Short mmCIF file of C-alpha atoms and ligand atoms in Angstrom, two decimals:
data_model
loop_
_atom_site.label_atom_id
_atom_site.label_comp_id
_atom_site.label_asym_id
_atom_site.label_seq_id
_atom_site.Cartn_x
_atom_site.Cartn_y
_atom_site.Cartn_z
CA UNK A 551 67.26 174.93 96.11
CA UNK A 552 64.95 173.38 93.57
CA UNK A 553 67.45 170.65 92.80
CA UNK A 554 68.05 169.31 96.27
CA UNK A 555 64.30 169.44 96.97
CA UNK A 556 63.92 166.45 94.69
CA UNK A 557 62.29 165.61 91.39
CA UNK A 558 58.68 165.80 92.44
CA UNK A 559 58.89 169.18 94.02
CA UNK A 560 57.63 172.16 92.11
CA UNK A 561 59.37 175.39 92.90
CA UNK A 562 56.56 177.95 92.92
CA UNK A 563 58.38 181.18 93.18
CA UNK A 564 62.00 181.97 93.04
CA UNK A 565 62.43 185.72 92.61
CA UNK A 566 65.86 185.31 91.07
CA UNK A 567 64.60 182.79 88.57
CA UNK A 568 61.61 185.00 87.87
CA UNK A 569 63.91 187.90 87.02
CA UNK A 570 65.82 185.73 84.56
CA UNK A 571 62.60 184.53 82.95
CA UNK A 572 61.25 188.03 82.39
CA UNK A 573 64.59 189.32 81.16
CA UNK A 574 64.56 186.52 78.60
CA UNK A 575 61.00 187.32 77.57
CA UNK A 576 61.95 190.96 77.11
CA UNK A 577 64.97 189.96 75.06
CA UNK A 578 62.87 187.69 72.89
CA UNK A 579 60.36 190.42 72.12
CA UNK A 580 63.19 192.91 71.52
CA UNK A 581 64.68 190.46 69.06
CA UNK A 582 61.45 190.08 67.14
CA UNK A 583 61.19 193.83 66.87
CA UNK A 584 64.84 194.08 65.83
CA UNK A 585 64.20 191.57 63.08
CA UNK A 586 61.14 193.50 61.83
CA UNK A 587 63.07 196.75 61.91
CA UNK A 588 66.25 195.49 60.24
CA UNK A 589 68.54 196.17 63.16
CA UNK A 590 70.94 193.38 62.22
CA UNK A 591 74.18 193.84 60.39
CA UNK A 592 76.93 191.53 59.23
CA UNK A 593 80.51 192.46 60.00
CA UNK A 594 83.45 190.67 58.45
CA UNK A 595 86.74 189.69 60.05
CA UNK A 596 89.72 188.89 57.82
CA UNK A 597 91.41 185.49 57.79
CA UNK A 598 95.05 185.36 56.85
CA UNK A 599 97.12 182.61 55.26
CA UNK A 600 100.63 181.39 56.07
CA UNK A 601 102.18 184.03 53.82
CA UNK A 602 100.27 186.82 55.57
CA UNK A 603 97.87 187.40 52.70
CA UNK A 604 94.14 187.62 53.23
CA UNK A 605 92.35 184.44 52.22
CA UNK A 606 88.84 185.31 53.31
CA UNK A 607 86.62 186.56 56.08
CA UNK A 608 84.26 185.30 58.73
CA UNK A 609 80.78 186.83 58.72
CA UNK A 610 79.81 187.91 62.25
CA UNK A 611 76.31 189.00 63.11
CA UNK A 612 75.76 192.29 64.94
CA UNK A 613 72.63 193.76 66.48
CA UNK A 614 72.53 197.52 66.26
CA UNK A 615 70.15 198.27 69.10
CA UNK A 616 68.70 201.82 68.95
CA UNK A 617 69.45 202.53 72.63
CA UNK A 618 71.74 199.73 73.83
CA UNK A 619 74.22 200.14 70.99
CA UNK A 620 75.86 197.14 69.40
CA UNK A 621 74.82 193.94 71.14
CA UNK A 622 77.35 191.11 70.69
CA UNK A 623 76.01 187.81 69.34
CA UNK A 624 76.79 185.85 72.49
CA UNK A 625 74.13 187.95 74.20
CA UNK A 626 71.34 187.25 71.74
CA UNK A 627 72.07 184.13 69.67
CA UNK A 628 70.89 181.81 72.46
CA UNK A 629 67.57 183.69 72.65
CA UNK A 630 67.33 183.71 68.86
CA UNK A 631 67.79 179.95 68.94
CA UNK A 632 65.13 179.45 71.57
CA UNK A 633 62.58 181.55 69.73
CA UNK A 634 63.47 180.04 66.33
CA UNK A 635 64.22 183.55 65.06
CA UNK A 636 67.65 182.15 64.28
CA UNK A 637 66.08 180.44 61.25
CA UNK A 638 65.16 183.62 59.33
CA UNK A 639 68.13 185.54 60.74
CA UNK A 640 70.55 182.77 59.81
CA UNK A 641 69.11 182.59 56.32
CA UNK A 642 69.54 186.35 56.03
CA UNK A 643 73.22 186.14 57.06
CA UNK A 644 73.76 183.42 54.47
CA UNK A 645 72.08 185.56 51.85
CA UNK A 646 74.19 188.59 52.77
CA UNK A 647 77.37 186.51 52.60
CA UNK A 648 76.49 185.09 49.18
CA UNK A 649 75.57 188.55 47.87
CA UNK A 650 79.01 189.69 49.00
CA UNK A 651 80.68 186.68 47.38
CA UNK A 652 78.84 187.45 44.14
CA UNK A 653 80.17 191.00 44.20
CA UNK A 654 83.71 189.85 44.92
CA UNK A 655 83.57 187.16 42.25
CA UNK A 656 83.36 189.92 39.65
CA UNK A 657 86.56 191.55 40.90
CA UNK A 658 89.88 189.93 39.95
CA UNK A 659 91.49 191.27 43.13
CA UNK A 660 88.73 189.89 45.37
CA UNK A 661 87.48 186.75 43.71
CA UNK A 662 89.81 184.43 45.65
CA UNK A 663 88.22 185.41 48.98
CA UNK A 664 86.07 182.96 50.94
CA UNK A 665 83.33 183.82 53.42
CA UNK A 666 82.76 181.68 56.50
CA UNK A 667 79.23 181.72 57.92
CA UNK A 668 78.35 180.45 61.39
CA UNK A 669 75.52 177.97 61.47
CA UNK A 670 73.68 177.33 64.72
CA UNK A 671 72.50 173.86 65.68
CA UNK A 672 68.86 174.87 65.40
CA UNK A 673 69.50 176.10 61.88
CA UNK A 674 71.41 173.02 60.78
CA UNK A 675 68.70 170.80 62.24
CA UNK A 676 66.02 172.52 60.17
CA UNK A 677 64.78 170.07 57.50
CA UNK A 678 65.11 172.65 54.76
CA UNK A 679 68.61 173.83 55.65
CA UNK A 680 70.52 172.02 52.91
CA UNK A 681 68.02 173.06 50.24
CA UNK A 682 68.17 176.64 51.41
CA UNK A 683 71.93 176.74 51.17
CA UNK A 684 71.69 175.36 47.65
CA UNK A 685 69.06 177.94 46.71
CA UNK A 686 71.04 180.89 48.03
CA UNK A 687 74.24 179.76 46.35
CA UNK A 688 72.46 179.24 43.03
CA UNK A 689 70.49 182.46 43.25
CA UNK A 690 73.66 184.50 43.62
CA UNK A 691 75.58 182.32 41.20
CA UNK A 692 78.57 182.10 43.50
CA UNK A 693 81.20 179.36 43.34
CA UNK A 694 80.05 177.11 46.21
CA UNK A 695 83.64 176.51 47.29
CA UNK A 696 83.93 180.14 48.32
CA UNK A 697 81.25 179.61 50.94
CA UNK A 698 82.41 177.97 54.12
CA UNK A 699 79.99 176.91 56.82
CA UNK A 700 81.21 176.92 60.41
CA UNK A 701 79.60 174.13 62.38
CA UNK A 702 80.12 173.23 66.02
CA UNK A 703 80.58 169.96 67.82
CA UNK A 704 77.17 170.34 69.47
CA UNK A 705 75.67 169.07 66.19
CA UNK A 706 76.87 165.63 67.16
CA UNK A 707 74.29 165.51 69.91
CA UNK A 708 71.71 164.96 67.15
CA UNK A 709 73.19 161.66 66.17
CA UNK A 710 76.22 161.09 64.08
CA UNK A 711 74.57 159.49 61.05
CA UNK A 712 72.05 162.27 60.40
CA UNK A 713 74.75 164.86 60.88
CA UNK A 714 77.15 163.13 58.51
CA UNK A 715 74.44 162.74 55.87
CA UNK A 716 73.59 166.44 55.96
CA UNK A 717 77.21 167.45 55.93
CA UNK A 718 77.73 165.11 52.99
CA UNK A 719 74.97 166.82 50.99
CA UNK A 720 76.59 170.18 51.63
CA UNK A 721 79.99 168.82 50.60
CA UNK A 722 78.49 167.34 47.42
CA UNK A 723 77.30 170.83 46.59
CA UNK A 724 80.89 172.00 46.88
CA UNK A 725 80.43 174.06 50.03
CA UNK A 726 83.37 173.98 52.46
CA UNK A 727 82.87 172.89 56.07
CA UNK A 728 84.79 174.01 59.12
CA UNK A 729 84.45 172.75 62.69
CA UNK A 730 84.31 175.89 64.84
CA UNK A 731 85.40 176.24 68.46
CA UNK A 732 87.22 172.97 68.16
CA UNK A 733 88.51 171.58 71.42
CA UNK A 734 85.86 172.87 73.80
CA UNK A 735 83.20 170.35 72.80
CA UNK A 736 82.94 166.67 73.25
CA UNK A 737 83.55 165.09 69.87
CA UNK A 738 85.44 161.88 70.07
CA UNK A 739 88.27 161.31 67.68
CA UNK A 740 86.49 158.42 65.99
CA UNK A 741 83.56 160.74 65.18
CA UNK A 742 85.87 163.40 63.91
CA UNK A 743 87.37 160.99 61.43
CA UNK A 744 83.95 160.31 59.92
CA UNK A 745 82.88 163.93 59.49
CA UNK A 746 83.31 165.28 55.95
CA UNK A 747 85.20 168.38 57.01
CA UNK A 748 87.64 170.72 55.30
CA UNK A 749 88.92 172.59 58.31
CA UNK A 750 89.32 172.60 62.06
CA UNK A 751 89.15 175.93 63.81
CA UNK A 752 91.05 176.18 67.08
CA UNK A 753 88.97 178.00 69.65
CA UNK A 754 90.32 181.29 70.93
CA UNK A 755 90.07 179.92 74.44
CA UNK A 756 93.24 177.90 73.75
CA UNK A 757 95.00 180.59 71.78
CA UNK A 758 94.60 183.16 74.53
CA UNK A 759 97.14 181.66 76.94
CA UNK A 760 99.08 179.59 74.47
CA UNK A 761 102.40 181.15 75.49
CA UNK A 762 101.92 180.85 79.24
CA UNK A 763 99.76 177.80 79.76
CA UNK A 764 101.44 174.52 78.86
CA UNK A 765 98.10 172.73 78.69
CA UNK A 766 96.68 175.17 76.18
CA UNK A 767 99.86 174.93 74.14
CA UNK A 768 99.59 171.15 74.19
CA UNK A 769 95.95 171.29 73.08
CA UNK A 770 96.75 173.64 70.22
CA UNK A 771 99.64 171.44 69.14
CA UNK A 772 97.44 168.36 69.29
CA UNK A 773 94.63 169.95 67.28
CA UNK A 774 97.08 171.05 64.60
CA UNK A 775 98.64 167.58 64.45
CA UNK A 776 95.20 166.02 64.32
CA UNK A 777 94.18 168.29 61.46
CA UNK A 778 97.31 167.34 59.54
CA UNK A 779 96.83 163.64 60.02
CA UNK A 780 93.18 163.89 58.95
CA UNK A 781 94.22 166.00 55.97
CA UNK A 782 92.29 169.05 57.12
CA UNK A 783 93.14 172.73 57.06
CA UNK A 784 93.55 174.37 60.40
CA UNK A 785 92.85 177.96 61.39
CA UNK A 786 93.39 179.59 64.77
CA UNK A 787 90.92 182.21 65.99
CA UNK A 788 91.55 184.96 68.51
CA UNK A 789 95.17 185.52 67.52
CA UNK A 790 96.08 188.80 69.19
CA UNK A 791 99.87 188.93 69.22
CA UNK A 792 102.71 188.18 66.85
CA UNK A 793 104.15 185.81 69.48
CA UNK A 794 100.96 183.75 69.45
CA UNK A 795 100.99 183.67 65.65
CA UNK A 796 104.64 182.62 65.52
CA UNK A 797 104.05 179.88 68.07
CA UNK A 798 101.08 178.55 66.09
CA UNK A 799 103.10 178.72 62.90
CA UNK A 800 105.89 176.67 64.46
CA UNK A 801 103.27 174.03 65.32
CA UNK A 802 102.21 173.96 61.67
CA UNK A 803 99.08 176.12 61.77
CA UNK A 804 98.22 177.34 58.27
CA UNK A 805 95.89 180.27 58.82
CA UNK A 806 94.91 182.83 61.38
CA UNK A 807 92.13 185.16 62.45
CA UNK A 808 92.25 187.72 65.22
CA UNK A 809 92.80 191.27 66.36
CA UNK A 810 96.49 190.98 65.41
CA UNK A 811 95.40 191.32 61.80
CA UNK A 812 92.06 193.05 62.03
CA UNK A 813 88.93 193.36 64.14
CA UNK A 814 85.54 192.51 62.58
CA UNK A 815 84.58 195.42 60.30
CA UNK A 816 81.46 196.70 58.59
CA UNK A 817 81.65 196.04 54.85
CA UNK A 818 82.70 199.59 53.85
CA UNK A 819 85.53 199.57 56.37
CA UNK A 820 86.57 196.11 55.24
CA UNK A 821 86.76 197.27 51.62
CA UNK A 822 88.90 200.23 52.71
CA UNK A 823 91.12 197.89 54.75
CA UNK A 824 91.63 195.62 51.73
CA UNK A 825 92.36 198.60 49.48
CA UNK A 826 95.07 199.71 51.91
CA UNK A 827 96.56 196.20 51.93
CA UNK A 828 96.71 196.26 48.14
CA UNK A 829 98.44 199.63 48.10
CA UNK A 830 101.04 198.35 50.55
CA UNK A 831 101.66 195.13 48.65
CA UNK A 832 100.45 195.32 45.05
CA UNK A 833 99.71 191.88 43.61
P1 C2E B 1216 82.94 182.41 66.79
O1 C2E B 1216 82.32 181.87 65.57
O2 C2E B 1216 83.90 181.56 67.51
O3 C2E B 1216 83.58 183.79 66.33
C1 C2E B 1216 84.79 184.29 66.80
C2 C2E B 1216 84.58 185.34 67.84
O4 C2E B 1216 85.85 185.78 68.30
C3 C2E B 1216 83.88 186.60 67.34
O5 C2E B 1216 83.09 187.07 68.42
C4 C2E B 1216 85.04 187.54 67.08
O6 C2E B 1216 84.67 188.91 67.11
C5 C2E B 1216 85.93 187.18 68.23
N1 C2E B 1216 87.34 187.51 67.98
C6 C2E B 1216 87.97 187.56 66.80
N2 C2E B 1216 89.28 187.85 66.95
C7 C2E B 1216 89.47 187.98 68.28
C8 C2E B 1216 90.64 188.26 69.07
O7 C2E B 1216 91.76 188.44 68.58
N3 C2E B 1216 90.47 188.30 70.42
C9 C2E B 1216 89.24 188.09 71.01
N4 C2E B 1216 89.16 188.16 72.33
N5 C2E B 1216 88.14 187.81 70.28
C10 C2E B 1216 88.25 187.76 68.93
P2 C2E B 1216 81.64 187.63 68.18
O8 C2E B 1216 81.58 188.39 66.91
O9 C2E B 1216 81.24 188.31 69.45
O10 C2E B 1216 80.80 186.32 67.99
C11 C2E B 1216 80.62 185.43 69.04
C12 C2E B 1216 79.97 184.16 68.58
O11 C2E B 1216 78.63 184.38 68.12
C13 C2E B 1216 80.67 183.52 67.39
O12 C2E B 1216 81.79 182.84 67.85
C14 C2E B 1216 79.58 182.62 66.86
O13 C2E B 1216 79.51 181.43 67.58
C15 C2E B 1216 78.34 183.43 67.14
N6 C2E B 1216 77.90 184.08 65.89
C16 C2E B 1216 78.35 185.20 65.32
N7 C2E B 1216 77.69 185.46 64.17
C17 C2E B 1216 76.80 184.46 64.02
C18 C2E B 1216 75.81 184.13 63.01
O14 C2E B 1216 75.64 184.79 61.99
N8 C2E B 1216 75.07 182.99 63.23
C19 C2E B 1216 75.25 182.20 64.32
N9 C2E B 1216 74.50 181.11 64.45
N10 C2E B 1216 76.16 182.47 65.27
C20 C2E B 1216 76.93 183.58 65.12
MG1 MG B 1217 82.82 181.08 63.90
MG1 MG B 1218 85.11 180.10 66.53
MG1 MG B 1219 85.01 180.66 69.43
#
């Protein structure tokens, strides 16, 4: 036990730890190769408004590994953050999202759609982040309000004033800001009030057991009430059943994302999905 051995003790060899270290090194080098060989892909998951219509999508990164198949982001984003690869990858996701927005902006039946892009702490912290967002938006000529950046509470660890200033620059540009995974972090309510946000996103952790766990239900209700009193939109992620959706709706939740509506899809499948929606309910 390295910990109980005290601060000044160096743990020379812990086979278990060693295995973790080399697995991470292998993952990091795999990631670099994946980046060189264009093994990443962006899938899109629909977001639905109160009336059941699609309002936008969330862009979700996928790694199409030649032998391991699709690797979910939770398994490689941390390594991408550690190796800084998240910087070019994140920029690429942003570029892909804006290219998609540009395409949709030319279609009357698609131009209302927003795209939410996840931004990691490392990426947000990067001194050029705000400029890069501005460049990408301008390059593609997309209405900035159609781009929504999903930030997490972990940004607050960097210091509230820096974070607010950066968020403010993004807001000034017209980009929308959502606080992702809300509820699992540690933001205090007084911080929350100062953040220039447009939306709170209820983490799927609370949605999962919303019908059976009174604590989760109370948290969801509180987050929705909080969003209302701060004049923010609120979206619930991980909505899998109609009962969950109805419960959230009764609490005043305005939009939803989850398998109940659609799983994350590759762009071609998403287009087909939206075409089917239009056939069912012509505008
Ligand atoms: P997130 O931003 O909270 O994204 C929501 C996650 O919930 C996605 O997992 C999505 O596939 C999953 N999900 C959606 N609906 C349901 C549902 O009804 N039930 C369940 N059980 N899950 C649902 P995914 O795609 O595996 O992404 C995991 C996390 O990886 C994301 O969590 C986000 O934090 C991160 N991530 C994904 N793409 C990017 C990216 O481009 N950049 C960065 N920095 N992080 C990303
Ligand atoms: Mg997200
Ligand atoms: Mg989320
Ligand atoms: Mg989440």
